[in-house]
Amino acid sequence: MTNQFDQKTKEYAIGRPGYPEGVLAAIKEIGIDEHAVIADIGAGTGLLTRMLGNLGCSVSAVEPNEEMLNVCRRYCEDSKNIDFIHASAEQTTLKENSVDLITMAQSFHWFDKSLCQKEFKRILKENGHMMTLWNDMQSDSEWEKEYISTLYRYKVKTTAAISKFDPDEEKRNFFGQEFTKVYFDHCHSVTEEGFIGGALSLSYTPAKTDHNYDEFVAELQRLFSKYQQNGIITFHYKTEVCVGQFAKSLT
């Protein structure tokens, strides 16, 4: 699915939210320290990767989209403990039994689960952990409801990001057992550029080559003008963090 974000890398970088600091505390709770090895699979532009670098351990950013990986490399350039790998989740090129924690931020739903299950078992150390992260935008206010309605009205395709499935059931099937789940409140404040960029970065909204791109951008501009306060709009998220391990019964 490497082409799902072609022509959207810049918008992804300026518009997508990062992750709350509580994520790092959750990682430390499972025993990850400066001696550990983390593989950030589907690293994208590095929003989580740079945070992981702050743990002081070895981090591998694995990303199949070369343009996104280049942005990730620039975004994380001050972190000397991060390696950047142009590879897919299904074929990471990482060494066998080399990874203590696999992180998947906004990326688990894109993977071929059968192939990834084999690959993750291969690269994880014994008793290694996996962590999925998902920023779930809240829709409590009128502007958030109108924003979501606009996104769906202009969608140009149905992708894994908005397909109908039970994410918890997918993770149970993938891990072969139950997992733990915690939530963090998270806010993301953006200017008009970030507001529009975030909407354009979504895999199912118009790209510049789509016929309704200009109309979509104009509608986003109208929404921002209507709801902004002092040139800023703040998104409210619940960040879901799921931590699991492969069941011993899975072969």
PDB file of C-alpha atoms in Angstrom:
ATOM      1  CA  MET A   1       0.000   0.000   0.000  1.00  0.00           C
ATOM      2  CA  THR A   2       3.005   2.290  -0.467  1.00  0.00           C
ATOM      3  CA  ASN A   3       1.179   4.415  -3.051  1.00  0.00           C
ATOM      4  CA  GLN A   4      -1.695   5.384  -0.739  1.00  0.00           C
ATOM      5  CA  PHE A   5       0.268   8.432   0.429  1.00  0.00           C
ATOM      6  CA  ASP A   6       1.907   9.457  -2.821  1.00  0.00           C
ATOM      7  CA  GLN A   7       1.502  13.235  -3.283  1.00  0.00           C
ATOM      8  CA  LYS A   8       0.509  13.559   0.386  1.00  0.00           C
ATOM      9  CA  THR A   9       3.847  13.496   2.224  1.00  0.00           C
ATOM     10  CA  LYS A  10       4.163  17.267   2.724  1.00  0.00           C
ATOM     11  CA  GLU A  11       0.577  17.507   3.976  1.00  0.00           C
ATOM     12  CA  TYR A  12       1.132  14.558   6.323  1.00  0.00           C
ATOM     13  CA  ALA A  13       4.199  16.237   7.812  1.00  0.00           C
ATOM     14  CA  ILE A  14       2.510  19.595   8.484  1.00  0.00           C
ATOM     15  CA  GLY A  15      -0.952  18.403   9.476  1.00  0.00           C
ATOM     16  CA  ARG A  16      -0.848  15.123  11.376  1.00  0.00           C
ATOM     17  CA  PRO A  17      -0.805  15.078  15.181  1.00  0.00           C
ATOM     18  CA  GLY A  18       2.047  13.600  17.149  1.00  0.00           C
ATOM     19  CA  TYR A  19       1.614  11.494  20.272  1.00  0.00           C
ATOM     20  CA  PRO A  20       1.338  12.335  23.979  1.00  0.00           C
ATOM     21  CA  GLU A  21       4.312  11.914  26.303  1.00  0.00           C
ATOM     22  CA  GLY A  22       2.353   9.251  28.190  1.00  0.00           C
ATOM     23  CA  VAL A  23       3.254   6.872  25.355  1.00  0.00           C
ATOM     24  CA  LEU A  24       6.899   6.901  26.451  1.00  0.00           C
ATOM     25  CA  ALA A  25       5.882   6.099  30.028  1.00  0.00           C
ATOM     26  CA  ALA A  26       3.832   3.153  28.743  1.00  0.00           C
ATOM     27  CA  ILE A  27       6.870   1.908  26.825  1.00  0.00           C
ATOM     28  CA  LYS A  28       9.107   2.133  29.877  1.00  0.00           C
ATOM     29  CA  GLU A  29       6.563   0.176  31.898  1.00  0.00           C
ATOM     30  CA  ILE A  30       7.151  -2.920  29.756  1.00  0.00           C
ATOM     31  CA  GLY A  31      10.878  -2.778  30.464  1.00  0.00           C
ATOM     32  CA  ILE A  32      12.197  -0.850  27.492  1.00  0.00           C
ATOM     33  CA  ASP A  33      15.350   1.062  28.449  1.00  0.00           C
ATOM     34  CA  GLU A  34      18.443   2.492  26.763  1.00  0.00           C
ATOM     35  CA  HIS A  35      19.731  -1.010  26.025  1.00  0.00           C
ATOM     36  CA  ALA A  36      16.637  -2.052  24.074  1.00  0.00           C
ATOM     37  CA  VAL A  37      15.985  -2.212  20.332  1.00  0.00           C
ATOM     38  CA  ILE A  38      12.746  -0.767  18.907  1.00  0.00           C
ATOM     39  CA  ALA A  39      11.458  -1.223  15.360  1.00  0.00           C
ATOM     40  CA  ASP A  40       8.998   1.514  14.374  1.00  0.00           C
ATOM     41  CA  ILE A  41       7.125  -0.186  11.536  1.00  0.00           C
ATOM     42  CA  GLY A  42       5.362   2.081   9.069  1.00  0.00           C
ATOM     43  CA  ALA A  43       7.259   5.042  10.513  1.00  0.00           C
ATOM     44  CA  GLY A  44       5.836   7.522   8.013  1.00  0.00           C
ATOM     45  CA  THR A  45       7.274  11.005   8.493  1.00  0.00           C
ATOM     46  CA  GLY A  46       8.654  10.139  11.939  1.00  0.00           C
ATOM     47  CA  LEU A  47       6.059  11.595  14.311  1.00  0.00           C
ATOM     48  CA  LEU A  48       6.523   8.697  16.728  1.00  0.00           C
ATOM     49  CA  THR A  49      10.052   7.791  15.664  1.00  0.00           C
ATOM     50  CA  ARG A  50      11.603  10.990  17.001  1.00  0.00           C
ATOM     51  CA  MET A  51       9.869  10.471  20.345  1.00  0.00           C
ATOM     52  CA  LEU A  52      11.251   6.941  20.511  1.00  0.00           C
ATOM     53  CA  GLY A  53      14.720   8.332  19.897  1.00  0.00           C
ATOM     54  CA  ASN A  54      14.397  10.264  23.161  1.00  0.00           C
ATOM     55  CA  LEU A  55      14.418   6.958  25.050  1.00  0.00           C
ATOM     56  CA  GLY A  56      18.102   6.619  24.225  1.00  0.00           C
ATOM     57  CA  CYS A  57      17.801   3.103  22.828  1.00  0.00           C
ATOM     58  CA  SER A  58      18.415   1.832  19.306  1.00  0.00           C
ATOM     59  CA  VAL A  59      15.497   2.618  16.949  1.00  0.00           C
ATOM     60  CA  SER A  60      14.919   1.380  13.407  1.00  0.00           C
ATOM     61  CA  ALA A  61      12.446   3.420  11.351  1.00  0.00           C
ATOM     62  CA  VAL A  62      10.995   1.045   8.741  1.00  0.00           C
ATOM     63  CA  GLU A  63       8.950   2.734   6.007  1.00  0.00           C
ATOM     64  CA  PRO A  64       8.064   1.528   2.467  1.00  0.00           C
ATOM     65  CA  ASN A  65       7.302   4.969   0.990  1.00  0.00           C
ATOM     66  CA  GLU A  66      10.672   6.470   0.051  1.00  0.00           C
ATOM     67  CA  GLU A  67       9.449  10.068   0.066  1.00  0.00           C
ATOM     68  CA  MET A  68       8.026   9.688   3.562  1.00  0.00           C
ATOM     69  CA  LEU A  69      11.209   8.004   4.778  1.00  0.00           C
ATOM     70  CA  ASN A  70      13.255  10.954   3.515  1.00  0.00           C
ATOM     71  CA  VAL A  71      11.056  13.342   5.503  1.00  0.00           C
ATOM     72  CA  CYS A  72      11.410  11.059   8.528  1.00  0.00           C
ATOM     73  CA  ARG A  73      15.181  11.155   8.143  1.00  0.00           C
ATOM     74  CA  ARG A  74      15.207  14.964   8.113  1.00  0.00           C
ATOM     75  CA  TYR A  75      12.742  15.225  10.998  1.00  0.00           C
ATOM     76  CA  CYS A  76      14.870  12.940  13.169  1.00  0.00           C
ATOM     77  CA  GLU A  77      18.281  14.168  12.022  1.00  0.00           C
ATOM     78  CA  ASP A  78      19.330  15.233  15.540  1.00  0.00           C
ATOM     79  CA  SER A  79      18.868  11.689  16.866  1.00  0.00           C
ATOM     80  CA  LYS A  80      21.989   9.619  16.285  1.00  0.00           C
ATOM     81  CA  ASN A  81      20.413   6.406  17.607  1.00  0.00           C
ATOM     82  CA  ILE A  82      17.892   6.025  14.750  1.00  0.00           C
ATOM     83  CA  ASP A  83      18.448   3.965  11.600  1.00  0.00           C
ATOM     84  CA  PHE A  84      16.262   4.496   8.540  1.00  0.00           C
ATOM     85  CA  ILE A  85      15.226   1.469   6.509  1.00  0.00           C
ATOM     86  CA  HIS A  86      13.368   1.562   3.201  1.00  0.00           C
ATOM     87  CA  ALA A  87      11.358  -1.635   3.570  1.00  0.00           C
ATOM     88  CA  SER A  88       7.852  -2.948   4.139  1.00  0.00           C
ATOM     89  CA  ALA A  89       6.263  -4.302   7.296  1.00  0.00           C
ATOM     90  CA  GLU A  90       6.059  -7.688   5.646  1.00  0.00           C
ATOM     91  CA  GLN A  91       9.790  -7.764   4.777  1.00  0.00           C
ATOM     92  CA  THR A  92      11.581  -5.483   7.208  1.00  0.00           C
ATOM     93  CA  THR A  93      15.135  -6.736   6.423  1.00  0.00           C
ATOM     94  CA  LEU A  94      15.849  -6.648  10.181  1.00  0.00           C
ATOM     95  CA  LYS A  95      17.848  -9.416  11.795  1.00  0.00           C
ATOM     96  CA  GLU A  96      16.195 -12.436  13.356  1.00  0.00           C
ATOM     97  CA  ASN A  97      15.520 -12.227  17.111  1.00  0.00           C
ATOM     98  CA  SER A  98      16.856  -8.660  17.240  1.00  0.00           C
ATOM     99  CA  VAL A  99      13.931  -6.496  18.402  1.00  0.00           C
ATOM    100  CA  ASP A 100      12.525  -5.913  21.902  1.00  0.00           C
ATOM    101  CA  LEU A 101       9.533  -3.793  20.837  1.00  0.00           C
ATOM    102  CA  ILE A 102       7.678  -3.250  17.578  1.00  0.00           C
ATOM    103  CA  THR A 103       5.673  -0.029  17.391  1.00  0.00           C
ATOM    104  CA  MET A 104       2.950   0.641  14.815  1.00  0.00           C
ATOM    105  CA  ALA A 105       1.600   4.207  14.887  1.00  0.00           C
ATOM    106  CA  GLN A 106      -1.451   4.654  12.633  1.00  0.00           C
ATOM    107  CA  SER A 107      -0.142   1.803  10.492  1.00  0.00           C
ATOM    108  CA  PHE A 108      -1.388  -1.598  11.731  1.00  0.00           C
ATOM    109  CA  HIS A 109      -4.522  -1.467   9.554  1.00  0.00           C
ATOM    110  CA  TRP A 110      -2.405  -1.273   6.386  1.00  0.00           C
ATOM    111  CA  PHE A 111      -0.449  -4.480   6.942  1.00  0.00           C
ATOM    112  CA  ASP A 112      -0.907  -7.913   5.424  1.00  0.00           C
ATOM    113  CA  LYS A 113      -1.592  -9.595   8.764  1.00  0.00           C
ATOM    114  CA  SER A 114      -0.581 -13.116   7.750  1.00  0.00           C
ATOM    115  CA  LEU A 115       2.772 -12.051   6.309  1.00  0.00           C
ATOM    116  CA  CYS A 116       3.462  -9.608   9.137  1.00  0.00           C
ATOM    117  CA  GLN A 117       2.706 -12.201  11.776  1.00  0.00           C
ATOM    118  CA  LYS A 118       5.486 -14.386  10.351  1.00  0.00           C
ATOM    119  CA  GLU A 119       7.871 -11.474   9.947  1.00  0.00           C
ATOM    120  CA  PHE A 120       7.290 -10.028  13.420  1.00  0.00           C
ATOM    121  CA  LYS A 121       7.778 -13.448  15.016  1.00  0.00           C
ATOM    122  CA  ARG A 122      11.045 -13.688  13.116  1.00  0.00           C
ATOM    123  CA  ILE A 123      12.497 -10.344  14.231  1.00  0.00           C
ATOM    124  CA  LEU A 124      11.178 -10.213  17.815  1.00  0.00           C
ATOM    125  CA  LYS A 125      13.276 -11.491  20.683  1.00  0.00           C
ATOM    126  CA  GLU A 126      11.730 -14.053  22.997  1.00  0.00           C
ATOM    127  CA  ASN A 127       9.064 -12.285  25.106  1.00  0.00           C
ATOM    128  CA  GLY A 128       9.257  -9.238  22.813  1.00  0.00           C
ATOM    129  CA  HIS A 129       6.305  -6.827  22.758  1.00  0.00           C
ATOM    130  CA  MET A 130       4.231  -5.110  20.093  1.00  0.00           C
ATOM    131  CA  MET A 131       2.468  -1.772  20.463  1.00  0.00           C
ATOM    132  CA  THR A 132      -0.167  -0.173  18.242  1.00  0.00           C
ATOM    133  CA  LEU A 133      -1.062   3.509  18.519  1.00  0.00           C
ATOM    134  CA  TRP A 134      -4.097   5.266  17.117  1.00  0.00           C
ATOM    135  CA  ASN A 135      -5.128   8.919  17.407  1.00  0.00           C
ATOM    136  CA  ASP A 136      -8.935   8.867  17.465  1.00  0.00           C
ATOM    137  CA  MET A 137     -10.316  12.326  16.728  1.00  0.00           C
ATOM    138  CA  GLN A 138     -13.215  13.253  18.971  1.00  0.00           C
ATOM    139  CA  SER A 139     -16.424  14.665  17.507  1.00  0.00           C
ATOM    140  CA  ASP A 140     -18.038  16.344  20.506  1.00  0.00           C
ATOM    141  CA  SER A 141     -18.228  19.874  19.109  1.00  0.00           C
ATOM    142  CA  GLU A 142     -20.156  21.261  16.160  1.00  0.00           C
ATOM    143  CA  TRP A 143     -17.019  22.141  14.236  1.00  0.00           C
ATOM    144  CA  GLU A 144     -15.589  18.633  14.645  1.00  0.00           C
ATOM    145  CA  LYS A 145     -18.833  17.095  13.429  1.00  0.00           C
ATOM    146  CA  GLU A 146     -18.900  19.401  10.413  1.00  0.00           C
ATOM    147  CA  TYR A 147     -15.238  18.665   9.678  1.00  0.00           C
ATOM    148  CA  ILE A 148     -15.774  14.885   9.718  1.00  0.00           C
ATOM    149  CA  SER A 149     -18.869  15.239   7.560  1.00  0.00           C
ATOM    150  CA  THR A 150     -16.837  17.236   5.038  1.00  0.00           C
ATOM    151  CA  LEU A 151     -14.082  14.611   4.900  1.00  0.00           C
ATOM    152  CA  TYR A 152     -16.561  11.867   4.107  1.00  0.00           C
ATOM    153  CA  ARG A 153     -18.470  13.976   1.609  1.00  0.00           C
ATOM    154  CA  TYR A 154     -15.318  14.513  -0.425  1.00  0.00           C
ATOM    155  CA  LYS A 155     -13.747  11.065  -0.075  1.00  0.00           C
ATOM    156  CA  VAL A 156     -12.483   9.725  -3.386  1.00  0.00           C
ATOM    157  CA  LYS A 157     -11.967   6.090  -2.344  1.00  0.00           C
ATOM    158  CA  THR A 158     -12.390   3.661   0.507  1.00  0.00           C
ATOM    159  CA  THR A 159      -9.060   2.698   2.036  1.00  0.00           C
ATOM    160  CA  ALA A 160      -7.956   0.627   5.014  1.00  0.00           C
ATOM    161  CA  ALA A 161      -8.131   3.778   7.138  1.00  0.00           C
ATOM    162  CA  ILE A 162     -11.939   3.929   6.918  1.00  0.00           C
ATOM    163  CA  SER A 163     -12.936   0.385   6.035  1.00  0.00           C
ATOM    164  CA  LYS A 164     -15.342  -1.360   8.386  1.00  0.00           C
ATOM    165  CA  PHE A 165     -13.667  -3.907  10.643  1.00  0.00           C
ATOM    166  CA  ASP A 166     -13.285  -4.637  14.337  1.00  0.00           C
ATOM    167  CA  PRO A 167      -9.771  -3.411  15.239  1.00  0.00           C
ATOM    168  CA  ASP A 168      -9.762  -5.200  18.596  1.00  0.00           C
ATOM    169  CA  GLU A 169     -10.692  -8.501  16.976  1.00  0.00           C
ATOM    170  CA  GLU A 170      -7.959  -8.010  14.374  1.00  0.00           C
ATOM    171  CA  LYS A 171      -5.376  -7.528  17.108  1.00  0.00           C
ATOM    172  CA  ARG A 172      -6.619 -10.571  19.055  1.00  0.00           C
ATOM    173  CA  ASN A 173      -6.306 -12.674  15.920  1.00  0.00           C
ATOM    174  CA  PHE A 174      -2.879 -11.242  15.200  1.00  0.00           C
ATOM    175  CA  PHE A 175      -1.465 -11.717  18.710  1.00  0.00           C
ATOM    176  CA  GLY A 176      -3.330 -14.960  19.308  1.00  0.00           C
ATOM    177  CA  GLN A 177      -4.469 -13.701  22.695  1.00  0.00           C
ATOM    178  CA  GLU A 178      -5.753 -10.661  24.594  1.00  0.00           C
ATOM    179  CA  PHE A 179      -3.786  -7.449  24.937  1.00  0.00           C
ATOM    180  CA  THR A 180      -3.756  -4.438  27.239  1.00  0.00           C
ATOM    181  CA  LYS A 181      -5.184  -1.079  26.238  1.00  0.00           C
ATOM    182  CA  VAL A 182      -4.742   2.421  27.696  1.00  0.00           C
ATOM    183  CA  TYR A 183      -5.932   5.842  26.537  1.00  0.00           C
ATOM    184  CA  PHE A 184      -4.388   9.295  26.705  1.00  0.00           C
ATOM    185  CA  ASP A 185      -6.018  12.657  26.033  1.00  0.00           C
ATOM    186  CA  HIS A 186      -4.171  14.549  23.342  1.00  0.00           C
ATOM    187  CA  CYS A 187      -4.640  17.985  21.753  1.00  0.00           C
ATOM    188  CA  HIS A 188      -3.241  19.188  18.440  1.00  0.00           C
ATOM    189  CA  SER A 189      -3.425  22.911  17.587  1.00  0.00           C
ATOM    190  CA  VAL A 190      -2.949  23.973  13.965  1.00  0.00           C
ATOM    191  CA  THR A 191      -2.895  27.053  11.777  1.00  0.00           C
ATOM    192  CA  GLU A 192      -4.854  27.132   8.531  1.00  0.00           C
ATOM    193  CA  GLU A 193      -1.939  25.466   6.736  1.00  0.00           C
ATOM    194  CA  GLY A 194      -1.886  22.581   9.212  1.00  0.00           C
ATOM    195  CA  PHE A 195      -5.681  22.318   9.206  1.00  0.00           C
ATOM    196  CA  ILE A 196      -5.823  21.950   5.439  1.00  0.00           C
ATOM    197  CA  GLY A 197      -2.707  19.781   5.358  1.00  0.00           C
ATOM    198  CA  GLY A 198      -4.125  17.341   7.881  1.00  0.00           C
ATOM    199  CA  ALA A 199      -7.280  16.832   5.828  1.00  0.00           C
ATOM    200  CA  LEU A 200      -5.342  16.463   2.574  1.00  0.00           C
ATOM    201  CA  SER A 201      -2.959  13.945   4.170  1.00  0.00           C
ATOM    202  CA  LEU A 202      -5.702  11.366   4.658  1.00  0.00           C
ATOM    203  CA  SER A 203      -5.488   8.400   2.307  1.00  0.00           C
ATOM    204  CA  TYR A 204      -9.105   8.728   1.180  1.00  0.00           C
ATOM    205  CA  THR A 205      -9.344  12.499   0.524  1.00  0.00           C
ATOM    206  CA  PRO A 206      -8.579  14.193  -2.814  1.00  0.00           C
ATOM    207  CA  ALA A 207      -5.012  14.509  -4.082  1.00  0.00           C
ATOM    208  CA  LYS A 208      -3.957  17.292  -6.425  1.00  0.00           C
ATOM    209  CA  THR A 209      -4.738  15.110  -9.421  1.00  0.00           C
ATOM    210  CA  ASP A 210      -8.386  14.590  -8.387  1.00  0.00           C
ATOM    211  CA  HIS A 211     -11.067  16.688 -10.066  1.00  0.00           C
ATOM    212  CA  ASN A 212     -12.581  17.919  -6.796  1.00  0.00           C
ATOM    213  CA  TYR A 213      -9.290  18.879  -5.122  1.00  0.00           C
ATOM    214  CA  ASP A 214      -9.749  22.667  -5.458  1.00  0.00           C
ATOM    215  CA  GLU A 215     -13.350  22.478  -4.269  1.00  0.00           C
ATOM    216  CA  PHE A 216     -12.276  20.440  -1.238  1.00  0.00           C
ATOM    217  CA  VAL A 217      -9.538  22.918  -0.332  1.00  0.00           C
ATOM    218  CA  ALA A 218     -11.997  25.827  -0.659  1.00  0.00           C
ATOM    219  CA  GLU A 219     -14.411  24.047   1.689  1.00  0.00           C
ATOM    220  CA  LEU A 220     -11.614  23.499   4.206  1.00  0.00           C
ATOM    221  CA  GLN A 221     -10.705  27.175   4.025  1.00  0.00           C
ATOM    222  CA  ARG A 222     -14.334  28.081   4.696  1.00  0.00           C
ATOM    223  CA  LEU A 223     -14.456  25.755   7.702  1.00  0.00           C
ATOM    224  CA  PHE A 224     -11.253  27.138   9.166  1.00  0.00           C
ATOM    225  CA  SER A 225     -12.432  30.726   8.765  1.00  0.00           C
ATOM    226  CA  LYS A 226     -15.745  29.861  10.409  1.00  0.00           C
ATOM    227  CA  TYR A 227     -14.327  28.136  13.490  1.00  0.00           C
ATOM    228  CA  GLN A 228     -10.790  29.439  14.055  1.00  0.00           C
ATOM    229  CA  GLN A 229      -9.920  31.440  17.145  1.00  0.00           C
ATOM    230  CA  ASN A 230      -6.924  33.743  16.872  1.00  0.00           C
ATOM    231  CA  GLY A 231      -5.798  31.870  13.788  1.00  0.00           C
ATOM    232  CA  ILE A 232      -5.825  28.468  15.491  1.00  0.00           C
ATOM    233  CA  ILE A 233      -8.069  25.400  15.607  1.00  0.00           C
ATOM    234  CA  THR A 234      -7.457  22.677  18.180  1.00  0.00           C
ATOM    235  CA  PHE A 235      -8.251  19.028  17.507  1.00  0.00           C
ATOM    236  CA  HIS A 236      -9.037  16.781  20.463  1.00  0.00           C
ATOM    237  CA  TYR A 237      -7.956  13.144  20.367  1.00  0.00           C
ATOM    238  CA  LYS A 238      -8.095  10.023  22.433  1.00  0.00           C
ATOM    239  CA  THR A 239      -4.820   8.244  21.799  1.00  0.00           C
ATOM    240  CA  GLU A 240      -5.309   4.496  22.059  1.00  0.00           C
ATOM    241  CA  VAL A 241      -2.240   2.455  22.967  1.00  0.00           C
ATOM    242  CA  CYS A 242      -2.473  -1.351  22.760  1.00  0.00           C
ATOM    243  CA  VAL A 243       0.353  -3.558  24.020  1.00  0.00           C
ATOM    244  CA  GLY A 244       0.515  -7.252  23.226  1.00  0.00           C
ATOM    245  CA  GLN A 245       2.695 -10.288  22.724  1.00  0.00           C
ATOM    246  CA  PHE A 246       2.360 -13.306  20.523  1.00  0.00           C
ATOM    247  CA  ALA A 247       0.696 -16.250  22.249  1.00  0.00           C
ATOM    248  CA  LYS A 248       3.082 -19.119  22.924  1.00  0.00           C
ATOM    249  CA  SER A 249       0.655 -21.408  21.086  1.00  0.00           C
ATOM    250  CA  LEU A 250       1.185 -19.559  17.791  1.00  0.00           C
ATOM    251  CA  THR A 251       3.732 -21.382  15.683  1.00  0.00           C
TER     252      THR A 251
END
